[in-house]
Amino acid sequence: MTTIKAQMPGVFYRRPAPEKPVYVDDGESISEGQTIALIEVMKTFNEVKADASGTVAEFLVEDGDEVDVGQDIVRLGET
Amino acid sequence: MRRVLVANRGEIAVRVIRAAHAAGLETVAVYSDADAESRWVQLAGTAVHIGKSAAAKSYLNSAALVEAARETGADAVHPGYGFLSERPGAVKELTDAGLTFVGPSVSTIETMGDKAAARDAARRADVPIVPGSGPVGDVDEALAAADDVGYPVLLKAAAGGGGRGIRPVASREELADALPAAQAEARAAFSDDTVYLERAIDGARHIEVQILADHAGTVVHTFERDCSVQRRRQKLIEEAPAPGLSAETRADINEAAVRLARQVGYVGAGTVEFLLTPSGEFFFIEMNTRIQVEHPISEAVTGVDLVSEQLRIAAGEPISFAQDDVRIRGAAVEFRINAEDPDNGFRPTPGDLSTLDLPGGPGVRVDTGFVAGDRISPFYDSMIAKLICSGPDRDTALARGRQALAELRVDGVPTTVSMHRRLLDEPGLRAGAVHTRWLEGLLPEPT
């Protein structure tokens, strides 16, 4: 199973701003380097970039959840 | 007022608990999942868990705070700084629940939190404001306004603050693209796309005046602070008094702050921020309607306990001294010790604090909410401690700062300590010849 992991601890957001659409939806294909989420660390927002290409099978954390370094945040399916 | 709930965390929670206990008040701490073992939880009379680690689910949750106050019989809330302190909606929920808010009224917070309304208030109080416009809705309006104001200009979000929602624009050509971008940013960050223009001023110092106002209408100041050493508009070193200020400018700027506080019927502790230009003109920027991070340097040079005055004022008592009783005695400097890596673009560095050895001696004060073994959480701001050094004159304060920074040992996470040690050798800092872009000019470009 390929997953994308959080590179830093903090609060996880799927949208660039509360009223904006999510960066990516389940079932969408993504490419390496694409921004798929934000992690807020000490009041700074850091983009989470995909380190692999594939199709988003599911997000393993909810918008607003706390994440830790190395935690799986997205499971990728077949491209 | 008998029992104060402290709706904050870290060093300011500790500071407020100390002041409240010294005033004979009981305290209630609140804490999130991440802060269960914290120092302020141990110091307070009672502590209540209010939610998960993310601030939105704990320290920003006004319903949880009201419930915690009800549960513990707290009759007042001290907001500290940040979090709920300047959110009128949240403060209204607290006051509607019958709690005394240690701070100004909801309508004052609203007025001073709205840049355009705050500028209007300053204008009425005869306090100079940076040449600027009212709200600009479209590009034509913005171009006309910018011609009046004069380039370079700053596009600012009306609902912004703390250095956020500001975009510099050098010329007419840039403005057409910059306006929609600034509006979109403002909408995203503050749910309000109102923006206005202000003249950008080069080489200005950030000077702010501490004021106190009580319910009887007495307004006093405890002089100014110079907070020009900033990075991306975040303050890193602050000084009191502002070095090199003429007696005339000092009197003018402090009186201007008092006039503005009177104009808006201010009650509580507040800070009026100004830009001071190289030619000696000063302009109002904004008012912070709360206690400020850097308040201890004003305490060090005046002997006034600002947090204890806040509590007195909230309880309906008069300020404990008169304006004529306050003198500047000596000088003080504050260094913010943040979990940020100055050698790595100030990247935030949450982690485990393995060592926290604090300096001491005359004129050395450290305010912190942490002890060795604590975790510096990713969920909140990066400040670990504030080091405040003071002395009979500026040279002594800086020399004590140098010694204290040499003694201070923080291990486990990279911090700004190394940067402060280096900055003390900078001729610009030693001469007090800094401005708000000085530090950025010294630092390597971010990679």
Short mmCIF file of C-alpha atoms in Angstrom, two decimals:
data_model
loop_
_atom_site.label_atom_id
_atom_site.label_comp_id
_atom_site.label_asym_id
_atom_site.label_seq_id
_atom_site.Cartn_x
_atom_site.Cartn_y
_atom_site.Cartn_z
CA MET A 1 0.00 0.00 0.00
CA THR A 2 1.40 3.39 -0.98
CA THR A 3 0.67 6.20 1.39
CA ILE A 4 1.61 9.84 1.72
CA LYS A 5 2.91 10.64 5.18
CA ALA A 6 2.93 13.84 7.18
CA GLN A 7 6.41 15.38 7.17
CA MET A 8 5.71 17.46 10.29
CA PRO A 9 3.42 17.46 13.30
CA GLY A 10 0.50 19.86 13.48
CA VAL A 11 -3.10 20.42 12.44
CA PHE A 12 -4.12 18.94 9.12
CA TYR A 13 -6.29 20.84 6.62
CA ARG A 14 -7.60 19.64 3.29
CA ARG A 15 -8.51 23.13 2.09
CA PRO A 16 -6.41 26.24 1.46
CA ALA A 17 -9.06 28.25 3.38
CA PRO A 18 -12.23 27.26 5.25
CA GLU A 19 -14.63 28.27 2.46
CA LYS A 20 -12.44 26.97 -0.38
CA PRO A 21 -12.86 23.56 -2.05
CA VAL A 22 -10.55 20.73 -0.98
CA TYR A 23 -7.18 20.47 -2.73
CA VAL A 24 -8.03 16.97 -3.95
CA ASP A 25 -11.03 14.68 -3.68
CA ASP A 26 -11.16 10.94 -3.18
CA GLY A 27 -10.78 9.22 -6.55
CA GLU A 28 -8.79 12.05 -8.11
CA SER A 29 -5.42 11.30 -9.60
CA ILE A 30 -2.50 13.30 -8.29
CA SER A 31 1.05 13.71 -9.45
CA GLU A 32 4.27 13.90 -7.51
CA GLY A 33 4.92 17.39 -6.16
CA GLN A 34 1.26 18.41 -6.18
CA THR A 35 -0.09 20.18 -3.09
CA ILE A 36 -2.73 18.00 -1.48
CA ALA A 37 -3.18 19.53 1.99
CA LEU A 38 -1.84 21.96 4.58
CA ILE A 39 -0.33 21.30 7.98
CA GLU A 40 -0.38 24.15 10.47
CA VAL A 41 2.73 24.13 12.65
CA MET A 42 3.16 26.87 15.24
CA LYS A 43 0.79 29.17 13.37
CA THR A 44 2.58 28.71 10.05
CA PHE A 45 0.89 26.90 7.19
CA ASN A 46 2.98 24.35 5.33
CA GLU A 47 1.91 22.73 2.06
CA VAL A 48 1.86 18.95 1.98
CA LYS A 49 3.15 17.86 -1.40
CA ALA A 50 2.57 14.38 -2.79
CA ASP A 51 5.82 12.41 -2.85
CA ALA A 52 4.32 9.88 -5.29
CA SER A 53 1.82 9.88 -8.15
CA GLY A 54 -1.39 7.88 -8.06
CA THR A 55 -5.10 7.98 -7.37
CA VAL A 56 -6.39 9.08 -3.99
CA ALA A 57 -8.06 5.97 -2.57
CA GLU A 58 -8.87 7.67 0.72
CA PHE A 59 -7.79 10.29 3.20
CA LEU A 60 -6.86 8.65 6.49
CA VAL A 61 -7.26 11.85 8.54
CA GLU A 62 -10.08 14.35 8.71
CA ASP A 63 -9.89 18.07 8.05
CA GLY A 64 -8.83 19.74 11.32
CA ASP A 65 -7.32 16.57 12.82
CA GLU A 66 -4.03 16.56 14.66
CA VAL A 67 -1.29 14.65 12.85
CA ASP A 68 2.17 13.49 13.87
CA VAL A 69 5.38 13.17 11.86
CA GLY A 70 5.31 10.03 9.74
CA GLN A 71 1.59 9.48 10.14
CA ASP A 72 -0.16 8.17 7.01
CA ILE A 73 -2.51 10.81 5.67
CA VAL A 74 -3.49 9.53 2.23
CA ARG A 75 -3.74 6.03 0.81
CA LEU A 76 -3.01 5.88 -2.90
CA GLY A 77 -4.60 3.35 -5.25
CA GLU A 78 -3.70 2.31 -8.78
CA THR A 79 -2.94 5.12 -11.20
CA MET B 1 -14.33 39.64 41.42
CA ARG B 2 -13.05 36.65 43.29
CA ARG B 3 -11.98 33.88 40.94
CA VAL B 4 -10.31 34.51 37.58
CA LEU B 5 -10.31 31.99 34.77
CA VAL B 6 -7.15 32.36 32.69
CA ALA B 7 -8.14 31.68 29.09
CA ASN B 8 -4.64 31.21 27.76
CA ARG B 9 -1.54 29.06 27.98
CA GLY B 10 2.25 29.34 28.23
CA GLU B 11 4.09 32.19 29.86
CA ILE B 12 1.17 34.62 29.86
CA ALA B 13 -1.03 32.12 31.72
CA VAL B 14 1.71 31.85 34.36
CA ARG B 15 2.08 35.65 34.46
CA VAL B 16 -1.65 36.20 35.03
CA ILE B 17 -1.91 33.46 37.66
CA ARG B 18 0.98 35.03 39.60
CA ALA B 19 -0.58 38.50 39.47
CA ALA B 20 -4.00 37.18 40.47
CA HIS B 21 -2.66 35.23 43.44
CA ALA B 22 -0.63 38.25 44.56
CA ALA B 23 -3.86 40.28 44.44
CA GLY B 24 -5.61 37.71 46.64
CA LEU B 25 -7.70 36.30 43.79
CA GLU B 26 -8.29 32.62 43.11
CA THR B 27 -7.43 31.21 39.70
CA VAL B 28 -8.72 28.65 37.25
CA ALA B 29 -6.41 27.40 34.51
CA VAL B 30 -7.68 25.78 31.35
CA TYR B 31 -5.78 23.32 29.22
CA SER B 32 -5.95 21.29 26.03
CA ASP B 33 -4.87 17.67 25.58
CA ALA B 34 -1.33 18.83 24.77
CA ASP B 35 -1.05 20.98 27.90
CA ALA B 36 -2.36 18.61 30.60
CA GLU B 37 0.98 18.48 32.47
CA SER B 38 1.80 22.15 32.08
CA ARG B 39 3.22 24.57 34.60
CA TRP B 40 0.20 26.89 34.59
CA VAL B 41 -2.10 23.95 35.31
CA GLN B 42 0.01 23.18 38.38
CA LEU B 43 0.18 26.80 39.54
CA ALA B 44 -3.52 27.60 39.30
CA GLY B 45 -5.96 26.87 42.11
CA THR B 46 -8.07 24.68 39.83
CA ALA B 47 -7.66 23.49 36.26
CA VAL B 48 -10.22 22.43 33.68
CA HIS B 49 -9.65 20.42 30.52
CA ILE B 50 -11.34 22.25 27.64
CA GLY B 51 -10.65 20.18 24.56
CA LYS B 52 -8.26 18.79 22.02
CA SER B 53 -4.87 20.24 21.23
CA ALA B 54 -5.81 22.28 18.16
CA ALA B 55 -6.55 25.82 19.38
CA ALA B 56 -9.89 25.92 17.54
CA LYS B 57 -11.02 23.02 19.71
CA SER B 58 -9.73 24.37 23.02
CA TYR B 59 -8.38 27.87 23.71
CA LEU B 60 -10.57 29.37 20.98
CA ASN B 61 -13.69 27.52 22.07
CA SER B 62 -15.67 30.15 23.94
CA ALA B 63 -18.50 27.75 24.79
CA ALA B 64 -16.01 25.45 26.52
CA LEU B 65 -14.57 28.42 28.43
CA VAL B 66 -18.00 29.57 29.59
CA GLU B 67 -18.73 26.02 30.73
CA ALA B 68 -15.38 25.81 32.56
CA ALA B 69 -16.13 29.09 34.32
CA ARG B 70 -19.61 27.90 35.32
CA GLU B 71 -18.25 24.59 36.59
CA THR B 72 -15.58 26.22 38.74
CA GLY B 73 -17.49 29.31 39.87
CA ALA B 74 -15.09 31.69 38.14
CA ASP B 75 -16.53 35.20 37.86
CA ALA B 76 -13.92 36.79 35.57
CA VAL B 77 -11.88 35.82 32.52
CA HIS B 78 -8.40 37.07 31.67
CA PRO B 79 -7.73 36.44 27.97
CA GLY B 80 -3.96 37.05 27.89
CA TYR B 81 -2.93 37.87 24.31
CA GLY B 82 -3.84 36.13 21.08
CA PHE B 83 -6.57 33.47 21.16
CA LEU B 84 -9.87 35.10 22.23
CA SER B 85 -8.40 38.37 23.45
CA GLU B 86 -9.34 40.45 20.42
CA ARG B 87 -12.33 38.50 19.10
CA PRO B 88 -15.43 40.56 19.87
CA GLY B 89 -17.86 37.70 19.17
CA ALA B 90 -16.15 35.42 21.65
CA VAL B 91 -15.77 38.16 24.26
CA LYS B 92 -19.50 38.89 23.94
CA GLU B 93 -20.26 35.23 24.68
CA LEU B 94 -18.20 35.52 27.87
CA THR B 95 -19.79 38.76 29.02
CA ASP B 96 -23.30 37.56 28.08
CA ALA B 97 -22.66 34.63 30.40
CA GLY B 98 -22.20 37.16 33.22
CA LEU B 99 -18.41 36.95 33.36
CA THR B 100 -16.22 40.01 33.91
CA PHE B 101 -13.84 40.31 30.98
CA VAL B 102 -10.39 41.59 31.92
CA GLY B 103 -10.13 43.95 28.98
CA PRO B 104 -12.06 46.62 27.15
CA SER B 105 -15.70 46.42 26.07
CA VAL B 106 -16.85 44.40 23.08
CA SER B 107 -17.56 47.58 21.13
CA THR B 108 -14.06 48.96 21.80
CA ILE B 109 -12.50 45.70 20.62
CA GLU B 110 -14.70 45.89 17.53
CA THR B 111 -13.80 49.50 16.75
CA MET B 112 -10.06 49.11 17.23
CA GLY B 113 -10.06 45.76 15.42
CA ASP B 114 -11.45 47.41 12.31
CA LYS B 115 -8.58 49.30 10.69
CA ALA B 116 -10.81 51.88 9.01
CA ALA B 117 -12.79 52.57 12.19
CA ALA B 118 -9.57 52.77 14.21
CA ARG B 119 -8.11 55.33 11.78
CA ASP B 120 -11.32 57.35 12.04
CA ALA B 121 -11.04 57.34 15.81
CA ALA B 122 -7.41 58.47 15.56
CA ARG B 123 -8.37 61.28 13.19
CA ARG B 124 -11.04 62.46 15.64
CA ALA B 125 -8.51 62.33 18.50
CA ASP B 126 -6.11 64.47 16.46
CA VAL B 127 -3.62 61.59 16.34
CA PRO B 128 -1.64 61.55 13.08
CA ILE B 129 -2.33 58.59 10.80
CA VAL B 130 -0.33 57.23 7.90
CA PRO B 131 -1.61 58.88 4.72
CA GLY B 132 -4.08 56.39 3.33
CA SER B 133 -7.47 55.78 1.76
CA GLY B 134 -10.85 54.46 2.74
CA PRO B 135 -11.87 51.04 1.45
CA VAL B 136 -11.07 50.58 -2.24
CA GLY B 137 -13.46 48.28 -4.12
CA ASP B 138 -12.11 48.19 -7.65
CA VAL B 139 -8.93 48.93 -9.57
CA ASP B 140 -10.02 52.40 -10.75
CA GLU B 141 -10.84 53.43 -7.21
CA ALA B 142 -7.52 52.00 -5.98
CA LEU B 143 -5.51 53.79 -8.69
CA ALA B 144 -7.12 57.14 -7.88
CA ALA B 145 -6.57 56.62 -4.14
CA ALA B 146 -2.94 55.56 -4.62
CA ASP B 147 -2.23 58.71 -6.65
CA ASP B 148 -3.45 60.74 -3.67
CA VAL B 149 -1.53 58.70 -1.09
CA GLY B 150 1.70 58.49 -3.07
CA TYR B 151 3.74 55.38 -4.03
CA PRO B 152 5.06 53.05 -2.73
CA VAL B 153 1.83 51.97 -1.04
CA LEU B 154 0.69 49.06 1.10
CA LEU B 155 -2.58 47.25 0.37
CA LYS B 156 -4.00 46.28 3.73
CA ALA B 157 -6.90 44.05 4.78
CA ALA B 158 -9.35 46.05 6.91
CA ALA B 159 -9.85 42.99 9.12
CA GLY B 160 -6.12 42.15 9.26
CA GLY B 161 -3.68 42.61 12.11
CA GLY B 162 -0.45 41.41 13.65
CA GLY B 163 1.31 42.04 10.36
CA ARG B 164 -0.99 39.79 8.38
CA GLY B 165 -2.94 40.82 5.28
CA ILE B 166 -0.43 43.39 4.03
CA ARG B 167 0.87 43.59 0.45
CA PRO B 168 3.43 46.16 -0.75
CA VAL B 169 2.84 47.79 -4.14
CA ALA B 170 5.66 49.77 -5.73
CA SER B 171 3.94 51.33 -8.72
CA ARG B 172 0.73 51.98 -10.72
CA GLU B 173 1.60 49.05 -12.98
CA GLU B 174 1.63 46.58 -10.07
CA LEU B 175 -1.58 47.80 -8.50
CA ALA B 176 -4.00 46.36 -11.08
CA ASP B 177 -2.84 42.80 -10.32
CA ALA B 178 -2.16 43.35 -6.64
CA LEU B 179 -5.67 44.53 -5.74
CA PRO B 180 -7.61 41.35 -6.66
CA ALA B 181 -4.85 39.24 -5.09
CA ALA B 182 -5.01 41.24 -1.85
CA GLN B 183 -8.82 40.99 -1.81
CA ALA B 184 -8.68 37.23 -2.32
CA GLU B 185 -6.11 36.86 0.46
CA ALA B 186 -8.17 39.03 2.79
CA ARG B 187 -11.29 37.00 2.05
CA ALA B 188 -9.43 33.74 2.66
CA ALA B 189 -7.70 34.85 5.84
CA PHE B 190 -10.33 37.05 7.48
CA SER B 191 -13.61 36.22 5.64
CA ASP B 192 -13.76 39.89 4.66
CA ASP B 193 -12.28 41.21 1.42
CA THR B 194 -12.31 44.90 2.38
CA VAL B 195 -8.89 46.42 1.65
CA TYR B 196 -7.50 49.93 1.80
CA LEU B 197 -4.29 51.72 0.86
CA GLU B 198 -1.61 53.23 3.00
CA ARG B 199 1.66 54.94 2.15
CA ALA B 200 4.67 52.65 2.68
CA ILE B 201 7.24 54.38 4.85
CA ASP B 202 10.90 53.40 4.57
CA GLY B 203 13.29 53.26 7.48
CA ALA B 204 10.57 53.73 10.09
CA ARG B 205 10.80 52.52 13.67
CA HIS B 206 7.97 50.70 15.40
CA ILE B 207 7.20 52.65 18.56
CA GLU B 208 4.29 51.66 20.76
CA VAL B 209 2.85 53.25 23.86
CA GLN B 210 1.48 51.32 26.81
CA ILE B 211 -1.67 52.85 28.25
CA LEU B 212 -3.97 52.02 31.14
CA ALA B 213 -7.50 53.35 31.55
CA ASP B 214 -9.96 52.74 34.36
CA HIS B 215 -13.74 52.89 34.65
CA ALA B 216 -13.56 56.36 36.23
CA GLY B 217 -12.12 57.71 32.98
CA THR B 218 -8.53 58.08 34.15
CA VAL B 219 -6.08 57.35 31.33
CA VAL B 220 -2.33 57.12 31.88
CA HIS B 221 0.63 55.88 29.86
CA THR B 222 3.69 54.00 31.05
CA PHE B 223 5.83 55.34 28.23
CA GLU B 224 6.88 53.79 24.97
CA ARG B 225 8.62 50.69 23.69
CA ASP B 226 10.71 50.34 20.55
CA CYS B 227 9.88 47.07 18.78
CA SER B 228 11.69 47.66 15.52
CA VAL B 229 13.69 44.43 15.52
CA GLN B 230 11.24 42.31 13.58
CA ARG B 231 11.20 39.59 11.02
CA ARG B 232 8.18 39.39 8.76
CA ARG B 233 6.50 41.83 11.14
CA GLN B 234 7.02 39.47 14.09
CA LYS B 235 8.85 41.19 16.92
CA LEU B 236 12.03 39.56 18.21
CA ILE B 237 13.70 42.19 20.41
CA GLU B 238 11.95 45.07 22.18
CA GLU B 239 13.34 47.95 24.21
CA ALA B 240 12.05 50.49 26.67
CA PRO B 241 12.41 53.39 26.48
CA ALA B 242 12.90 53.89 22.73
CA PRO B 243 16.58 54.80 22.36
CA GLY B 244 17.45 58.24 21.08
CA LEU B 245 13.96 59.73 21.26
CA SER B 246 13.90 63.48 21.94
CA ALA B 247 12.04 64.58 25.05
CA GLU B 248 9.60 66.44 22.80
CA THR B 249 8.83 63.45 20.56
CA ARG B 250 8.50 61.23 23.61
CA ALA B 251 5.97 63.57 25.19
CA ASP B 252 4.06 63.99 21.92
CA ILE B 253 3.78 60.30 21.11
CA ASN B 254 2.79 59.29 24.64
CA GLU B 255 0.18 62.05 24.82
CA ALA B 256 -1.19 61.04 21.41
CA ALA B 257 -1.74 57.50 22.70
CA VAL B 258 -3.58 58.79 25.76
CA ARG B 259 -5.76 61.04 23.56
CA LEU B 260 -6.77 58.08 21.40
CA ALA B 261 -7.61 55.93 24.42
CA ARG B 262 -9.78 58.77 25.78
CA GLN B 263 -11.45 59.27 22.41
CA VAL B 264 -12.69 55.66 22.30
CA GLY B 265 -13.61 55.49 26.00
CA TYR B 266 -10.99 52.83 26.53
CA VAL B 267 -10.96 50.70 29.69
CA GLY B 268 -8.11 48.36 30.59
CA ALA B 269 -4.53 47.93 29.38
CA GLY B 270 -3.85 48.64 25.74
CA THR B 271 -1.05 49.45 23.34
CA VAL B 272 -1.11 52.14 20.70
CA GLU B 273 1.33 51.38 17.89
CA PHE B 274 3.02 54.03 15.78
CA LEU B 275 5.54 54.29 12.97
CA LEU B 276 8.24 56.84 13.67
CA THR B 277 9.86 58.12 10.49
CA PRO B 278 13.54 59.03 10.19
CA SER B 279 12.48 62.69 10.05
CA GLY B 280 10.75 62.38 13.43
CA GLU B 281 7.13 62.31 12.29
CA PHE B 282 4.95 59.63 13.82
CA PHE B 283 1.81 57.97 12.56
CA PHE B 284 -0.75 55.75 14.30
CA ILE B 285 -0.84 52.18 12.95
CA GLU B 286 -3.16 50.24 15.24
CA MET B 287 -4.21 49.66 18.80
CA ASN B 288 -3.90 46.28 20.51
CA THR B 289 -6.74 45.97 22.98
CA ARG B 290 -5.03 43.55 25.36
CA ILE B 291 -1.85 42.96 27.33
CA GLN B 292 1.13 42.63 25.04
CA VAL B 293 3.92 40.03 24.94
CA GLU B 294 6.54 42.73 25.56
CA HIS B 295 4.77 44.37 28.53
CA PRO B 296 7.55 43.39 31.02
CA ILE B 297 10.04 45.91 29.64
CA SER B 298 7.61 48.70 30.51
CA GLU B 299 7.24 47.16 33.96
CA ALA B 300 11.02 47.04 34.33
CA VAL B 301 11.54 50.74 33.58
CA THR B 302 8.50 52.13 35.42
CA GLY B 303 7.97 49.71 38.30
CA VAL B 304 4.29 49.39 37.36
CA ASP B 305 2.80 45.88 37.49
CA LEU B 306 0.63 46.05 34.36
CA VAL B 307 -1.21 42.75 34.84
CA SER B 308 -2.08 43.60 38.40
CA GLU B 309 -3.41 46.98 37.19
CA GLN B 310 -5.52 45.11 34.61
CA LEU B 311 -7.08 43.06 37.39
CA ARG B 312 -7.72 46.16 39.53
CA ILE B 313 -9.37 47.95 36.63
CA ALA B 314 -11.55 44.95 35.78
CA ALA B 315 -12.69 44.83 39.41
CA GLY B 316 -13.83 48.45 39.08
CA GLU B 317 -10.99 49.93 41.11
CA PRO B 318 -8.98 52.98 40.05
CA ILE B 319 -5.47 52.74 38.61
CA SER B 320 -3.12 52.58 41.60
CA PHE B 321 -0.96 55.56 40.60
CA ALA B 322 -1.18 58.92 38.83
CA GLN B 323 0.57 59.92 35.62
CA ASP B 324 2.95 62.20 37.49
CA ASP B 325 4.12 59.29 39.64
CA VAL B 326 5.52 57.42 36.61
CA ARG B 327 9.12 58.04 35.54
CA ILE B 328 11.43 56.12 33.25
CA ARG B 329 14.19 54.67 35.40
CA GLY B 330 16.90 53.07 33.33
CA ALA B 331 16.37 50.83 30.35
CA ALA B 332 15.14 47.33 29.56
CA VAL B 333 15.36 44.95 26.65
CA GLU B 334 13.39 41.79 25.90
CA PHE B 335 14.59 38.88 23.80
CA ARG B 336 11.99 36.43 22.52
CA ILE B 337 13.22 32.88 22.84
CA ASN B 338 11.29 31.03 20.15
CA ALA B 339 11.36 27.44 18.94
CA GLU B 340 12.48 28.53 15.49
CA ASP B 341 15.69 27.80 13.66
CA PRO B 342 17.33 31.12 12.73
CA ASP B 343 19.88 29.26 10.59
CA ASN B 344 17.13 27.61 8.62
CA GLY B 345 14.76 30.36 7.56
CA PHE B 346 13.17 30.47 11.03
CA ARG B 347 11.52 27.11 10.40
CA PRO B 348 9.29 26.24 13.39
CA THR B 349 10.94 23.60 15.58
CA PRO B 350 8.43 21.86 17.84
CA GLY B 351 9.92 19.08 19.96
CA ASP B 352 11.02 18.00 23.40
CA LEU B 353 12.70 20.54 25.62
CA SER B 354 15.48 18.50 27.22
CA THR B 355 17.22 21.39 29.00
CA LEU B 356 15.97 24.79 30.11
CA ASP B 357 18.64 26.39 32.30
CA LEU B 358 17.62 29.94 33.09
CA PRO B 359 19.94 32.88 33.79
CA GLY B 360 19.66 35.09 36.88
CA GLY B 361 21.12 38.04 38.73
CA PRO B 362 20.13 41.68 39.10
CA GLY B 363 17.94 43.01 36.31
CA VAL B 364 17.31 39.58 34.78
CA ARG B 365 13.77 38.27 34.48
CA VAL B 366 12.58 35.22 32.58
CA ASP B 367 8.89 34.65 31.88
CA THR B 368 8.15 31.16 30.64
CA GLY B 369 5.38 28.59 30.82
CA PHE B 370 7.73 25.67 30.42
CA VAL B 371 10.23 23.53 32.30
CA ALA B 372 12.80 21.03 31.05
CA GLY B 373 11.06 17.86 29.96
CA ASP B 374 8.08 19.70 28.48
CA ARG B 375 7.11 19.28 24.88
CA ILE B 376 7.04 22.40 22.74
CA SER B 377 3.85 21.67 20.92
CA PRO B 378 3.29 22.24 17.19
CA PHE B 379 -0.24 23.45 17.91
CA TYR B 380 0.55 26.89 19.30
CA ASP B 381 2.96 29.75 18.77
CA SER B 382 6.66 29.13 18.99
CA MET B 383 7.53 31.18 22.06
CA ILE B 384 9.33 29.23 24.79
CA ALA B 385 10.37 32.14 27.01
CA LYS B 386 10.93 35.86 27.23
CA LEU B 387 14.23 37.11 28.61
CA ILE B 388 13.94 40.62 30.03
CA CYS B 389 17.13 42.42 31.07
CA SER B 390 17.18 45.84 32.66
CA GLY B 391 19.58 48.24 34.29
CA PRO B 392 20.17 51.86 35.25
CA ASP B 393 21.07 52.66 31.62
CA ARG B 394 20.85 51.06 28.20
CA ASP B 395 24.46 49.85 28.13
CA THR B 396 23.97 48.00 31.40
CA ALA B 397 20.72 46.45 30.19
CA LEU B 398 22.43 45.22 27.02
CA ALA B 399 25.47 43.96 28.95
CA ARG B 400 23.20 42.02 31.30
CA GLY B 401 21.44 40.71 28.20
CA ARG B 402 24.72 39.45 26.81
CA GLN B 403 25.57 37.65 30.05
CA ALA B 404 22.07 36.22 30.44
CA LEU B 405 22.04 34.92 26.87
CA ALA B 406 25.43 33.29 27.51
CA GLU B 407 24.01 31.54 30.59
CA LEU B 408 20.68 30.56 29.05
CA ARG B 409 20.74 26.97 27.84
CA VAL B 410 17.89 25.53 25.83
CA ASP B 411 18.43 22.04 24.41
CA GLY B 412 16.18 19.74 22.46
CA VAL B 413 14.89 22.22 19.95
CA PRO B 414 16.73 24.88 17.93
CA THR B 415 15.86 28.37 19.20
CA THR B 416 16.44 32.04 18.52
CA VAL B 417 19.02 32.24 21.36
CA SER B 418 21.97 31.95 18.97
CA MET B 419 20.58 34.76 16.82
CA HIS B 420 20.15 37.06 19.84
CA ARG B 421 23.77 36.45 20.88
CA ARG B 422 24.93 37.45 17.41
CA LEU B 423 22.64 40.47 17.18
CA LEU B 424 24.08 41.97 20.36
CA ASP B 425 27.35 42.45 18.46
CA GLU B 426 25.67 44.34 15.63
CA PRO B 427 26.70 48.01 15.54
CA GLY B 428 23.17 49.01 14.46
CA LEU B 429 21.62 47.42 17.53
CA ARG B 430 24.26 48.75 19.87
CA ALA B 431 23.71 52.25 18.51
CA GLY B 432 19.92 51.90 18.71
CA ALA B 433 19.85 52.69 14.99
CA VAL B 434 17.36 50.05 13.93
CA HIS B 435 14.17 50.19 11.89
CA THR B 436 11.48 47.65 11.03
CA ARG B 437 13.38 46.22 8.02
CA TRP B 438 16.79 46.26 9.73
CA LEU B 439 16.82 42.61 10.77
CA GLU B 440 15.61 41.34 7.42
CA GLY B 441 18.48 43.22 5.82
CA LEU B 442 20.96 41.32 8.00
CA LEU B 443 19.53 37.87 7.49
CA PRO B 444 20.41 35.65 4.57
CA GLU B 445 17.67 35.43 1.96
CA PRO B 446 15.31 32.52 2.68
CA THR B 447 16.16 29.49 0.57
#
